[in-house]
Amino acid sequence: MSQNTERTIRIALAGNPNAGKTSMFNALTGSHHKVGNYPGVTVEKREGSLEYRGTKFHLIDLPGIYSLTAYSLDEVVTRDFVLDEKPDIVVDVLDSTNLERNLYLCLQFQELGIPVVAALNMSDEAEQNGLLIDANMLSRTLGIPMIKTVGTEGKGKEALLDAVLEAVEAGSSGKMPNYGTEIEAKLALLEAGLKSDAVFSDKYPPRWMAIKLIENDEHAIATLSQHGSGAKLKAQAEEYRAWLSKHFGKDAEIIITEQRYGYIRGALKEAVKKIPRFKASVTESIDKVLMNEFLGLPVFFLIIWGIFKLTFAVGEFPVQLLERFFAGLSSLLMAALPAGFFRSLLVDGIIAGVGGVFSFVPLIVMLFLSLSILEDTGYMSRAAFLTDKFLHAFGLHGQSFMPLMLGFGCTVPAIMATRTLKSPRDRIATILAVPFMSCGAKLPVYVLLAGAFFTKNPGNVVMAIYLAGVILSMVSTVFLRKTVLKGQTTPFVMELPPYRMPTVRGIFWHVWDKTWQYVKKAGTVILAASVLIWVITTFPQVGNESELASRFADEARIEAPAAAQEQLDGIVAARLSEYRLEHSIAGSIGKFLTPVIQPLGFNWKIGVALIPGFTAKELVVSTLGILYGAQIDAGDGASLQDALRNDPRMNPLVALTLMVFILVMPPCFASLATIRAEAGNRWMLFQVGYSLTLAWVLAFLVRAAGSLLTGM
Ligand code: GDP
Ligand code: MG
């Protein structure tokens, strides 16, 4: 009962990118989130809570930023959060190895008039670098409690919470940077004016606002319109700025920045001693090679190539094991259960659909294992840096690189990886580019069709389709950037973090998180879709079984009078299932689609196979298997490839057209659900309409050009 009256302390967790905010957040709340290595991983708002010494704490993880100047969206988000939601305290996570830069932000929180406690994070690294930081001295000089922490190990978190409790109790320390006589005089005048509107100054702390006005902060100036005598204050600030820049010979905002850094340096001089070290830092020596002007890119491609090689080499065996497991399960059920709808649903529907997707799990694990090692060591930000220029030419970003690479594995995690992009427009552009990178599920379709119709060089055809996807992805982005996503790509501001030894725990959670999301999708979306496909290919059951059988038997006897009984049975079974399929819902849909797909040279069976392709691309293969299953049974030891080749409606041109269509058509349901979650309903619908139209047009062009050239 009494717990209801208990107070909850709301902590806003802030800091520069890569200072260890997320690590600290996880250490405090015990929730397991991704700990990323490159800036901006924390785009979304994450919250968590904990209890300590009988008090409840609610934590909000703010985006990583360098300043509160409100230039970037993240800065606006942070500033508005602190101003509007008024957390009880800001805990600023500082990178102790780079205090000068990190304190710059910290002081701006202090100026907002909210209690601030700083975590001197990465204190282990600072020590290794020979930095001796006197936390007490620094606290006293700046008026901000400072606690040494190691985010990755949760070291110092109790002391940090104790400091938070104390600071919340005590309120803001009132100590703030001093900007020197001239500026302070102007600030005092502006503050007095700002205080004349109580409502305004309640929301926007007068001193902070006054500083922003001297800094010529656009947002702050715009905010003045809410002030009773805003126009007057605006003119006043303008006059002061002019006076200051004349007096100092430089812009007022530069003077403010310089004063702040001067104040910080003064404090650090007292509180931090550096033990000189002779060795060049490890990071610098590694970067001499990895970031080398000439070696950088080749080494990078080698690493990526190695990862894909390793992923598929190591992943192949467990994938086969899983496939064998599901095949075994199928035959076990076939033997144990009586023939009927239930068995068919289990075997042909659920196991075929879900099993196919589950079998890819080892590949996903391997891929993310390698990638998260690259990420946590700090190499990934370097890869983004190296590819930035190239991708910018197409309206993408260095940070788009990783999602695009992941796209070759699976579109779902690839789209989730776009979270590292800060500008929403860059994010959308990357999200729309990713599906053209052929994902793992498209590979079996390509292999099947290329193997059946391009027997001389199937490998080259598959490669060409992959390449076409990459080119299409780039060209499409250029097009979208000129139309629906007009606007500049945001400049690439990014620090290269030092190389770090990744922790087993961090890697484990990262891989687990991603794998679990994949498995969850397989267990929900794919499961539902598999059942649906089974239903539409099975029902309605038209006609009387024995009547049909005897009719087909008569036909077969007329067509092939010399055939043995066994062969005849095969032909009858084949016709029966073909008849069933043709009259099923799927068959009707396929026929309904004929006017649309005929110009592409597709028969109704391909139309039917494409429908589950919307759910998951690998289902195209299994559906074709079901559709041509009859022919396979009828032929002597024929494979699906033979059956496709024997279909007079199929030829190499149709196969190529189909591959192009599958390359471009909308990604699977799971991907669409992810796009919806990450970018919203509108962009998901756009993606469907866009890629479907593009797929049809490109397939039509391929067909038309092919017909002209080959006469097929
Ligand atoms: P954020 O961008 O501020 O959320 O930073 P993260 O929590 O993602 O941390 C960035 C990197 O620094 C990760 O590789 C962490 O494992 C690492 N890290 C975080 N805190 C510490 C620390 O106190 N000491 C050391 N050595 N590494 C840390
Ligand atoms: Mg983070």
PDB file of N, CA, C and O and ligand atoms in Angstrom, residues 15-24 34-42 61 93 121-125 149-153 375-376 500 503, ligand 1:
ATOM      1  N   GLY A  15      24.923  11.602 -22.857  1.00  0.00           N
ATOM      2  CA  GLY A  15      26.357  11.552 -23.050  1.00  0.00           C
ATOM      3  C   GLY A  15      26.737  11.543 -24.514  1.00  0.00           C
ATOM      4  O   GLY A  15      25.877  11.409 -25.381  1.00  0.00           O
ATOM      5  N   ASN A  16      28.036  11.675 -24.778  1.00  0.00           N
ATOM      6  CA  ASN A  16      28.515  11.607 -26.154  1.00  0.00           C
ATOM      7  C   ASN A  16      28.327  10.196 -26.695  1.00  0.00           C
ATOM      8  O   ASN A  16      28.294   9.240 -25.917  1.00  0.00           O
ATOM      9  N   PRO A  17      28.234  10.071 -28.018  1.00  0.00           N
ATOM     10  CA  PRO A  17      28.177   8.725 -28.583  1.00  0.00           C
ATOM     11  C   PRO A  17      29.410   7.926 -28.153  1.00  0.00           C
ATOM     12  O   PRO A  17      30.501   8.496 -28.031  1.00  0.00           O
ATOM     13  N   ASN A  18      29.220   6.651 -27.876  1.00  0.00           N
ATOM     14  CA  ASN A  18      30.316   5.745 -27.535  1.00  0.00           C
ATOM     15  C   ASN A  18      30.941   5.974 -26.172  1.00  0.00           C
ATOM     16  O   ASN A  18      32.008   5.454 -25.895  1.00  0.00           O
ATOM     17  N   ALA A  19      30.301   6.797 -25.350  1.00  0.00           N
ATOM     18  CA  ALA A  19      30.871   7.015 -24.022  1.00  0.00           C
ATOM     19  C   ALA A  19      30.555   5.830 -23.114  1.00  0.00           C
ATOM     20  O   ALA A  19      31.177   5.675 -22.056  1.00  0.00           O
ATOM     21  N   GLY A  20      29.610   5.001 -23.520  1.00  0.00           N
ATOM     22  CA  GLY A  20      29.247   3.828 -22.718  1.00  0.00           C
ATOM     23  C   GLY A  20      27.884   3.938 -22.071  1.00  0.00           C
ATOM     24  O   GLY A  20      27.596   3.253 -21.093  1.00  0.00           O
ATOM     25  N   LYS A  21      27.029   4.780 -22.634  1.00  0.00           N
ATOM     26  CA  LYS A  21      25.691   4.973 -22.086  1.00  0.00           C
ATOM     27  C   LYS A  21      24.891   3.678 -22.054  1.00  0.00           C
ATOM     28  O   LYS A  21      24.296   3.324 -21.046  1.00  0.00           O
ATOM     29  N   THR A  22      24.873   3.016 -23.197  1.00  0.00           N
ATOM     30  CA  THR A  22      24.075   1.799 -23.276  1.00  0.00           C
ATOM     31  C   THR A  22      24.609   0.744 -22.314  1.00  0.00           C
ATOM     32  O   THR A  22      23.838   0.055 -21.644  1.00  0.00           O
ATOM     33  N   SER A  23      25.921   0.645 -22.221  1.00  0.00           N
ATOM     34  CA  SER A  23      26.514  -0.316 -21.275  1.00  0.00           C
ATOM     35  C   SER A  23      26.076   0.009 -19.857  1.00  0.00           C
ATOM     36  O   SER A  23      25.735  -0.872 -19.072  1.00  0.00           O
ATOM     37  N   MET A  24      26.099   1.300 -19.544  1.00  0.00           N
ATOM     38  CA  MET A  24      25.714   1.747 -18.208  1.00  0.00           C
ATOM     39  C   MET A  24      24.236   1.459 -17.971  1.00  0.00           C
ATOM     40  O   MET A  24      23.840   0.997 -16.899  1.00  0.00           O
ATOM     41  N   LYS A  34      21.396  -4.186 -27.045  1.00  0.00           N
ATOM     42  CA  LYS A  34      22.571  -4.220 -27.892  1.00  0.00           C
ATOM     43  C   LYS A  34      23.540  -3.139 -27.438  1.00  0.00           C
ATOM     44  O   LYS A  34      23.159  -2.005 -27.208  1.00  0.00           O
ATOM     45  N   VAL A  35      24.799  -3.518 -27.303  1.00  0.00           N
ATOM     46  CA  VAL A  35      25.830  -2.536 -27.008  1.00  0.00           C
ATOM     47  C   VAL A  35      26.618  -2.317 -28.276  1.00  0.00           C
ATOM     48  O   VAL A  35      27.367  -3.175 -28.702  1.00  0.00           O
ATOM     49  N   GLY A  36      26.412  -1.187 -28.913  1.00  0.00           N
ATOM     50  CA  GLY A  36      27.014  -0.972 -30.227  1.00  0.00           C
ATOM     51  C   GLY A  36      28.313  -0.225 -30.138  1.00  0.00           C
ATOM     52  O   GLY A  36      28.632   0.352 -29.105  1.00  0.00           O
ATOM     53  N   ASN A  37      29.051  -0.255 -31.208  1.00  0.00           N
ATOM     54  CA  ASN A  37      30.337   0.409 -31.177  1.00  0.00           C
ATOM     55  C   ASN A  37      30.369   1.682 -31.977  1.00  0.00           C
ATOM     56  O   ASN A  37      31.241   2.495 -31.805  1.00  0.00           O
ATOM     57  N   TYR A  38      29.393   1.862 -32.863  1.00  0.00           N
ATOM     58  CA  TYR A  38      29.492   3.109 -33.590  1.00  0.00           C
ATOM     59  C   TYR A  38      28.401   4.087 -33.208  1.00  0.00           C
ATOM     60  O   TYR A  38      27.354   3.689 -32.750  1.00  0.00           O
ATOM     61  N   PRO A  39      28.696   5.348 -33.397  1.00  0.00           N
ATOM     62  CA  PRO A  39      27.842   6.388 -32.843  1.00  0.00           C
ATOM     63  C   PRO A  39      26.404   6.252 -33.310  1.00  0.00           C
ATOM     64  O   PRO A  39      26.133   5.838 -34.427  1.00  0.00           O
ATOM     65  N   GLY A  40      25.504   6.630 -32.443  1.00  0.00           N
ATOM     66  CA  GLY A  40      24.127   6.754 -32.865  1.00  0.00           C
ATOM     67  C   GLY A  40      23.324   5.489 -32.794  1.00  0.00           C
ATOM     68  O   GLY A  40      22.224   5.433 -33.299  1.00  0.00           O
ATOM     69  N   VAL A  41      23.857   4.467 -32.160  1.00  0.00           N
ATOM     70  CA  VAL A  41      23.083   3.244 -32.050  1.00  0.00           C
ATOM     71  C   VAL A  41      21.779   3.499 -31.307  1.00  0.00           C
ATOM     72  O   VAL A  41      20.759   2.909 -31.588  1.00  0.00           O
ATOM     73  N   THR A  42      21.837   4.444 -30.369  1.00  0.00           N
ATOM     74  CA  THR A  42      20.656   4.711 -29.560  1.00  0.00           C
ATOM     75  C   THR A  42      19.759   5.727 -30.237  1.00  0.00           C
ATOM     76  O   THR A  42      19.684   6.865 -29.811  1.00  0.00           O
ATOM     77  N   ASP A  61      17.185   6.284 -21.731  1.00  0.00           N
ATOM     78  CA  ASP A  61      18.447   6.333 -22.464  1.00  0.00           C
ATOM     79  C   ASP A  61      18.293   7.329 -23.621  1.00  0.00           C
ATOM     80  O   ASP A  61      17.590   7.062 -24.575  1.00  0.00           O
ATOM     81  N   VAL A  93      27.045  10.337 -18.935  1.00  0.00           N
ATOM     82  CA  VAL A  93      28.115   9.339 -18.992  1.00  0.00           C
ATOM     83  C   VAL A  93      29.271   9.931 -19.801  1.00  0.00           C
ATOM     84  O   VAL A  93      29.112  10.278 -20.971  1.00  0.00           O
ATOM     85  N   ASN A 121      33.101   7.381 -16.898  1.00  0.00           N
ATOM     86  CA  ASN A 121      33.129   6.031 -17.435  1.00  0.00           C
ATOM     87  C   ASN A 121      34.443   5.763 -18.166  1.00  0.00           C
ATOM     88  O   ASN A 121      35.206   6.684 -18.415  1.00  0.00           O
ATOM     89  N   MET A 122      34.662   4.509 -18.500  1.00  0.00           N
ATOM     90  CA  MET A 122      35.907   4.090 -19.155  1.00  0.00           C
ATOM     91  C   MET A 122      37.086   4.427 -18.256  1.00  0.00           C
ATOM     92  O   MET A 122      38.176   4.732 -18.747  1.00  0.00           O
ATOM     93  N   SER A 123      36.843   4.418 -16.943  1.00  0.00           N
ATOM     94  CA  SER A 123      37.928   4.781 -16.040  1.00  0.00           C
ATOM     95  C   SER A 123      39.051   3.746 -16.129  1.00  0.00           C
ATOM     96  O   SER A 123      40.214   4.064 -15.899  1.00  0.00           O
ATOM     97  N   ASP A 124      38.698   2.515 -16.498  1.00  0.00           N
ATOM     98  CA  ASP A 124      39.740   1.491 -16.677  1.00  0.00           C
ATOM     99  C   ASP A 124      40.677   1.873 -17.817  1.00  0.00           C
ATOM    100  O   ASP A 124      41.897   1.785 -17.716  1.00  0.00           O
ATOM    101  N   GLU A 125      40.077   2.360 -18.892  1.00  0.00           N
ATOM    102  CA  GLU A 125      40.889   2.712 -20.044  1.00  0.00           C
ATOM    103  C   GLU A 125      41.740   3.946 -19.758  1.00  0.00           C
ATOM    104  O   GLU A 125      42.888   4.028 -20.172  1.00  0.00           O
ATOM    105  N   THR A 149      33.398   5.013 -13.125  1.00  0.00           N
ATOM    106  CA  THR A 149      32.664   3.793 -13.454  1.00  0.00           C
ATOM    107  C   THR A 149      33.341   3.017 -14.583  1.00  0.00           C
ATOM    108  O   THR A 149      34.167   3.564 -15.316  1.00  0.00           O
ATOM    109  N   VAL A 150      32.978   1.738 -14.676  1.00  0.00           N
ATOM    110  CA  VAL A 150      33.333   0.922 -15.839  1.00  0.00           C
ATOM    111  C   VAL A 150      32.024   0.291 -16.316  1.00  0.00           C
ATOM    112  O   VAL A 150      31.519  -0.653 -15.723  1.00  0.00           O
ATOM    113  N   GLY A 151      31.472   0.858 -17.363  1.00  0.00           N
ATOM    114  CA  GLY A 151      30.131   0.483 -17.816  1.00  0.00           C
ATOM    115  C   GLY A 151      29.999  -0.990 -18.140  1.00  0.00           C
ATOM    116  O   GLY A 151      29.005  -1.629 -17.801  1.00  0.00           O
ATOM    117  N   THR A 152      31.006  -1.527 -18.799  1.00  0.00           N
ATOM    118  CA  THR A 152      30.923  -2.913 -19.250  1.00  0.00           C
ATOM    119  C   THR A 152      30.871  -3.886 -18.083  1.00  0.00           C
ATOM    120  O   THR A 152      30.352  -4.983 -18.216  1.00  0.00           O
ATOM    121  N   GLU A 153      31.437  -3.478 -16.933  1.00  0.00           N
ATOM    122  CA  GLU A 153      31.441  -4.383 -15.784  1.00  0.00           C
ATOM    123  C   GLU A 153      30.445  -3.941 -14.712  1.00  0.00           C
ATOM    124  O   GLU A 153      30.312  -4.602 -13.681  1.00  0.00           O
ATOM    125  N   GLU A 375      31.935  -5.267 -34.946  1.00  0.00           N
ATOM    126  CA  GLU A 375      31.329  -4.068 -34.404  1.00  0.00           C
ATOM    127  C   GLU A 375      31.938  -3.713 -33.056  1.00  0.00           C
ATOM    128  O   GLU A 375      32.313  -2.577 -32.808  1.00  0.00           O
ATOM    129  N   ASP A 376      32.031  -4.698 -32.182  1.00  0.00           N
ATOM    130  CA  ASP A 376      32.496  -4.410 -30.830  1.00  0.00           C
ATOM    131  C   ASP A 376      33.987  -4.126 -30.756  1.00  0.00           C
ATOM    132  O   ASP A 376      34.451  -3.508 -29.809  1.00  0.00           O
ATOM    133  N   ARG A 500      38.850  -2.121 -29.232  1.00  0.00           N
ATOM    134  CA  ARG A 500      38.621  -2.705 -27.920  1.00  0.00           C
ATOM    135  C   ARG A 500      38.491  -4.199 -28.064  1.00  0.00           C
ATOM    136  O   ARG A 500      38.023  -4.690 -29.073  1.00  0.00           O
ATOM    137  N   THR A 503      33.779  -8.224 -25.431  1.00  0.00           N
ATOM    138  CA  THR A 503      33.524  -9.122 -24.312  1.00  0.00           C
ATOM    139  C   THR A 503      32.605 -10.251 -24.771  1.00  0.00           C
ATOM    140  O   THR A 503      31.749 -10.056 -25.623  1.00  0.00           O
TER     141      THR A 503
HETATM  142  P1  GDP B   1      27.003   4.407 -26.112  1.00  0.00           P
HETATM  143  O1  GDP B   1      27.176   4.737 -27.557  1.00  0.00           O
HETATM  144  O2  GDP B   1      27.286   5.590 -25.253  1.00  0.00           O
HETATM  145  O3  GDP B   1      25.704   3.755 -25.807  1.00  0.00           O
HETATM  146  O4  GDP B   1      28.181   3.386 -25.766  1.00  0.00           O
HETATM  147  P2  GDP B   1      28.157   1.818 -25.574  1.00  0.00           P
HETATM  148  O5  GDP B   1      27.580   1.451 -24.269  1.00  0.00           O
HETATM  149  O6  GDP B   1      27.550   1.215 -26.781  1.00  0.00           O
HETATM  150  O7  GDP B   1      29.705   1.514 -25.478  1.00  0.00           O
HETATM  151  C1  GDP B   1      30.590   1.697 -26.563  1.00  0.00           C
HETATM  152  C2  GDP B   1      31.742   0.719 -26.436  1.00  0.00           C
HETATM  153  O8  GDP B   1      32.506   0.976 -25.269  1.00  0.00           O
HETATM  154  C3  GDP B   1      31.311  -0.728 -26.324  1.00  0.00           C
HETATM  155  O9  GDP B   1      32.204  -1.504 -27.089  1.00  0.00           O
HETATM  156  C4  GDP B   1      31.434  -1.044 -24.852  1.00  0.00           C
HETATM  157  O10 GDP B   1      31.720  -2.401 -24.636  1.00  0.00           O
HETATM  158  C5  GDP B   1      32.604  -0.155 -24.440  1.00  0.00           C
HETATM  159  N1  GDP B   1      32.557   0.306 -23.049  1.00  0.00           N
HETATM  160  C6  GDP B   1      31.493   0.857 -22.413  1.00  0.00           C
HETATM  161  N2  GDP B   1      31.832   1.214 -21.152  1.00  0.00           N
HETATM  162  C7  GDP B   1      33.142   0.896 -21.003  1.00  0.00           C
HETATM  163  C8  GDP B   1      34.078   1.034 -19.916  1.00  0.00           C
HETATM  164  O11 GDP B   1      33.775   1.542 -18.848  1.00  0.00           O
HETATM  165  N3  GDP B   1      35.349   0.588 -20.145  1.00  0.00           N
HETATM  166  C9  GDP B   1      35.723   0.051 -21.328  1.00  0.00           C
HETATM  167  N4  GDP B   1      36.988  -0.351 -21.478  1.00  0.00           N
HETATM  168  N5  GDP B   1      34.874  -0.092 -22.366  1.00  0.00           N
HETATM  169  C10 GDP B   1      33.601   0.327 -22.206  1.00  0.00           C
END
